[in-house]
PDB file of C-alpha atoms in Angstrom:
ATOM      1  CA  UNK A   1     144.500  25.613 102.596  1.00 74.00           C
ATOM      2  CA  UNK A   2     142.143  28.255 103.404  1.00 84.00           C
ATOM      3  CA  UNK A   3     140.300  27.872 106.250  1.00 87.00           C
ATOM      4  CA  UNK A   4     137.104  29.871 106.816  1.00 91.00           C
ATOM      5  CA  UNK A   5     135.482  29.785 110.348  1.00 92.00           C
ATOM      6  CA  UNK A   6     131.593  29.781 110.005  1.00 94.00           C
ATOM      7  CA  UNK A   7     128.812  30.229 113.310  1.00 95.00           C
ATOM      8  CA  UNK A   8     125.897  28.309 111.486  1.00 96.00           C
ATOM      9  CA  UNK A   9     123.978  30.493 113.991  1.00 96.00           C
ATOM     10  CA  UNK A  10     124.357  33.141 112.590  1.00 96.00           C
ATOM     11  CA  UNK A  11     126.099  33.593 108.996  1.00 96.00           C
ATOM     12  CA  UNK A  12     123.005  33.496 107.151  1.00 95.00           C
ATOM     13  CA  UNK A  13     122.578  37.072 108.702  1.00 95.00           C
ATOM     14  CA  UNK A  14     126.348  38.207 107.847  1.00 95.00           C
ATOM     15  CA  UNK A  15     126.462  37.049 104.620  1.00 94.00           C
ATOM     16  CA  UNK A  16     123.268  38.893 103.398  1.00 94.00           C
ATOM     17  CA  UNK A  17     124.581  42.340 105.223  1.00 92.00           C
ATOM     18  CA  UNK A  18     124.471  45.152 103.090  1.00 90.00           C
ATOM     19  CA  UNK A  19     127.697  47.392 102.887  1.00 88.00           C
ATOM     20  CA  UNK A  20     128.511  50.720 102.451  1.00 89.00           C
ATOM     21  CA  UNK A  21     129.239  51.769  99.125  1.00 86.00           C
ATOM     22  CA  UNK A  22     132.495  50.360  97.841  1.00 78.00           C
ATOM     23  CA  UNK A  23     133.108  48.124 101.289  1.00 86.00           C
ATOM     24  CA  UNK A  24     132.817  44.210 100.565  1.00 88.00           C
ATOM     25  CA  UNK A  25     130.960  41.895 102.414  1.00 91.00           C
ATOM     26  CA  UNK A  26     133.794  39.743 104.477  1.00 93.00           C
ATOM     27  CA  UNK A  27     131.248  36.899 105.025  1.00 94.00           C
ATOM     28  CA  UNK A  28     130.907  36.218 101.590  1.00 93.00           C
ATOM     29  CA  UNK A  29     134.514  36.585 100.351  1.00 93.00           C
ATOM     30  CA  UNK A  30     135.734  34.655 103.056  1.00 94.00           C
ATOM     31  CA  UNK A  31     133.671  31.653 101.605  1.00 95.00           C
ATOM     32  CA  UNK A  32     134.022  32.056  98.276  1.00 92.00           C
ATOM     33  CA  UNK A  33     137.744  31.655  98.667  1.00 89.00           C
ATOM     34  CA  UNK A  34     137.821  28.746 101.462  1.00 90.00           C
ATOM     35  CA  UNK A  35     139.173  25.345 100.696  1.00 87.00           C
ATOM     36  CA  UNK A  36     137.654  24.598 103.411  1.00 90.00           C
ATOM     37  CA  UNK A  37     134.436  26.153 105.854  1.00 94.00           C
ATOM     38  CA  UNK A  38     134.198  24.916 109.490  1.00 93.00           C
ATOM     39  CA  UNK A  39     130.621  24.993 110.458  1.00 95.00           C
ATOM     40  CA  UNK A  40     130.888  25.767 114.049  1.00 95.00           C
ATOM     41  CA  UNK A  41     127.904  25.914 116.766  1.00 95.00           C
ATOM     42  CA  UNK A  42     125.809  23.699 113.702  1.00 95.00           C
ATOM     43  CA  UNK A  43     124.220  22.280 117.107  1.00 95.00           C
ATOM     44  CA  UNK A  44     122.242  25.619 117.686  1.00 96.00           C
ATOM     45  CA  UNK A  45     120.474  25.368 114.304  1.00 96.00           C
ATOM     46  CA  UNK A  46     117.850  22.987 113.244  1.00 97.00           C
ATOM     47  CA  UNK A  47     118.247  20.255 110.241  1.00 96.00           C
ATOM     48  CA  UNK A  48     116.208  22.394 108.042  1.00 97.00           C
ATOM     49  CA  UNK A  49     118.472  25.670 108.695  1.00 96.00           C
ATOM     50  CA  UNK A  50     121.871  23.788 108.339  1.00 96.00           C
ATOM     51  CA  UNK A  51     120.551  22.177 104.878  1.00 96.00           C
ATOM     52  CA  UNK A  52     120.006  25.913 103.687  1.00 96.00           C
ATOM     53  CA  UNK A  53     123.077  26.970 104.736  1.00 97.00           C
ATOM     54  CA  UNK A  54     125.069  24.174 103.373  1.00 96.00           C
ATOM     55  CA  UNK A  55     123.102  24.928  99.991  1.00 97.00           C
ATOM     56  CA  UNK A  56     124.068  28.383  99.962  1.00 96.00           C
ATOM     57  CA  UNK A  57     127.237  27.737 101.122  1.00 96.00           C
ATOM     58  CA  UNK A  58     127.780  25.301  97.832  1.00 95.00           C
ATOM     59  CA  UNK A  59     126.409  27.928  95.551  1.00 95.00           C
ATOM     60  CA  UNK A  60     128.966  30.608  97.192  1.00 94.00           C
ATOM     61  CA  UNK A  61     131.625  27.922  96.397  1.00 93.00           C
ATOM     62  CA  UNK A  62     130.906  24.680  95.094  1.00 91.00           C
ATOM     63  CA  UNK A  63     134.931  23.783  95.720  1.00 89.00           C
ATOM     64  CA  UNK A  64     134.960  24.047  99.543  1.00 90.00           C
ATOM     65  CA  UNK A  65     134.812  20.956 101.546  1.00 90.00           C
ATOM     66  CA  UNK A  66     132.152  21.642 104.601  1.00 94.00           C
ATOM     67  CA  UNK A  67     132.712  20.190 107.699  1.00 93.00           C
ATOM     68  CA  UNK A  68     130.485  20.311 110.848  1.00 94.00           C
ATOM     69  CA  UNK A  69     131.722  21.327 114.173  1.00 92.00           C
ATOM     70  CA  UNK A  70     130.384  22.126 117.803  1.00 90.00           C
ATOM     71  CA  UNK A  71     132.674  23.949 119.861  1.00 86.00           C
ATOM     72  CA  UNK A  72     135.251  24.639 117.207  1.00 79.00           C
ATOM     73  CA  UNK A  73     136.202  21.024 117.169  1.00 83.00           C
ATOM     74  CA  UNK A  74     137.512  19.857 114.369  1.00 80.00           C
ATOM     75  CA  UNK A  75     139.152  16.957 112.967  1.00 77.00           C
ATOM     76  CA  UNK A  76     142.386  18.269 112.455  1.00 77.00           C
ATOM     77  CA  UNK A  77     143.720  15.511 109.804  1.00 73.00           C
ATOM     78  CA  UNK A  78     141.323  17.307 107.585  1.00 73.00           C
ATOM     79  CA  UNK A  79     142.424  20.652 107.905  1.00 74.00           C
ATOM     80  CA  UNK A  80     146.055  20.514 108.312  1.00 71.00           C
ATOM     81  CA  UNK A  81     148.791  19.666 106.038  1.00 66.00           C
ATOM     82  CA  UNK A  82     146.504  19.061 102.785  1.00 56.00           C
ATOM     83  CA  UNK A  83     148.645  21.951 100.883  1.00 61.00           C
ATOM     84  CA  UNK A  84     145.358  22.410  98.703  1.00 58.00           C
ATOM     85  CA  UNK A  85     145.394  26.324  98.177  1.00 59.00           C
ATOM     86  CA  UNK A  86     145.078  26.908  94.169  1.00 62.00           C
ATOM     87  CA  UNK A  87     145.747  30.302  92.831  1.00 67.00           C
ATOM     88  CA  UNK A  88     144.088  29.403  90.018  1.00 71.00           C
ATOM     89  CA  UNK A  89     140.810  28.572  91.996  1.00 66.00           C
ATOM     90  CA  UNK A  90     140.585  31.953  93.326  1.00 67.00           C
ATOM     91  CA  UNK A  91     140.648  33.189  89.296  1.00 74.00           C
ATOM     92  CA  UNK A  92     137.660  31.302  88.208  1.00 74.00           C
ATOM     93  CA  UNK A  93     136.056  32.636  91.348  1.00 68.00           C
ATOM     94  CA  UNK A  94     137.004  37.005  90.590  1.00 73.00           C
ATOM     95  CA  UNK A  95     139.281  36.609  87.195  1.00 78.00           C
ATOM     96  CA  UNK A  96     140.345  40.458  88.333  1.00 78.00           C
ATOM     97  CA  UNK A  97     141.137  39.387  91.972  1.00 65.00           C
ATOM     98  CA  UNK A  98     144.716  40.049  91.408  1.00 67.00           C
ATOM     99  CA  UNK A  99     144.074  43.217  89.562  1.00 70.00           C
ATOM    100  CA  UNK A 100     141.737  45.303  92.153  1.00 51.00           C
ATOM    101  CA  UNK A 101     144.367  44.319  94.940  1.00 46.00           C
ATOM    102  CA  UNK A 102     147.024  46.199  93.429  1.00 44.00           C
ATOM    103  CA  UNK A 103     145.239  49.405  92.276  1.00 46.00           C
ATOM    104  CA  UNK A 104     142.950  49.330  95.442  1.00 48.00           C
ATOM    105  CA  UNK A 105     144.715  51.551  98.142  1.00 46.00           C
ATOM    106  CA  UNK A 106     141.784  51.785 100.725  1.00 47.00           C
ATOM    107  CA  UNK A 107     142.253  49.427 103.507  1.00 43.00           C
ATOM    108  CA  UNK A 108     139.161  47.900 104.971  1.00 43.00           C
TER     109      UNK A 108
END
């Protein structure tokens, strides 16, 4: 699996940072390829926020399984062990994924 840490708090903010020219936006990536996004500190936002979020979290990637968490507790049985990485899930997400990795020297 891929497992993609989230502070509900605040990664409405990080995901709509705007880069430099030619950097990516490590927010975003890191959910579109999750199998799974912890929603940590969801306690410090209200219902309406964490319905947003989980809304633009599904748009992001309609794949990953959300689950809630305060304190970065999680239930590990459902994040350990599931063996549900797909290489093929990451193509219909950036079909040239594989592509700009190799030609792409620049390290961010």
């Amino acid at each position: 699996s891929i497992v993609c840490l989230a502070d509900a708090k605040h990664l409405q903010l990080h995901l709509d940072e705007k880069k430099p020219d030619g950097a990516i936006n490590e927010a975003y990536q890191q959910v579109a390829f999750a199998d799974k996004i912890l929603l940590n500190k969801i306690d410090l936002v209200t219902e309406a926020e964490k319905i947003a979020l989980k809304e633009r979290l599904s748009k992001i990637n309609k794949f990953a399984v959300t689950i809630e968490t305060e304190r970065s507790r999680a239930p590990l049985e459902k994040i350990l062990g599931l063996n549900s990485f797909s290489m093929e899930s990451i193509l219909t997400v950036d079909p040239d994924f594989f592509e700009t990795m190799e030609g792409d020297s620049k390290h961010n």
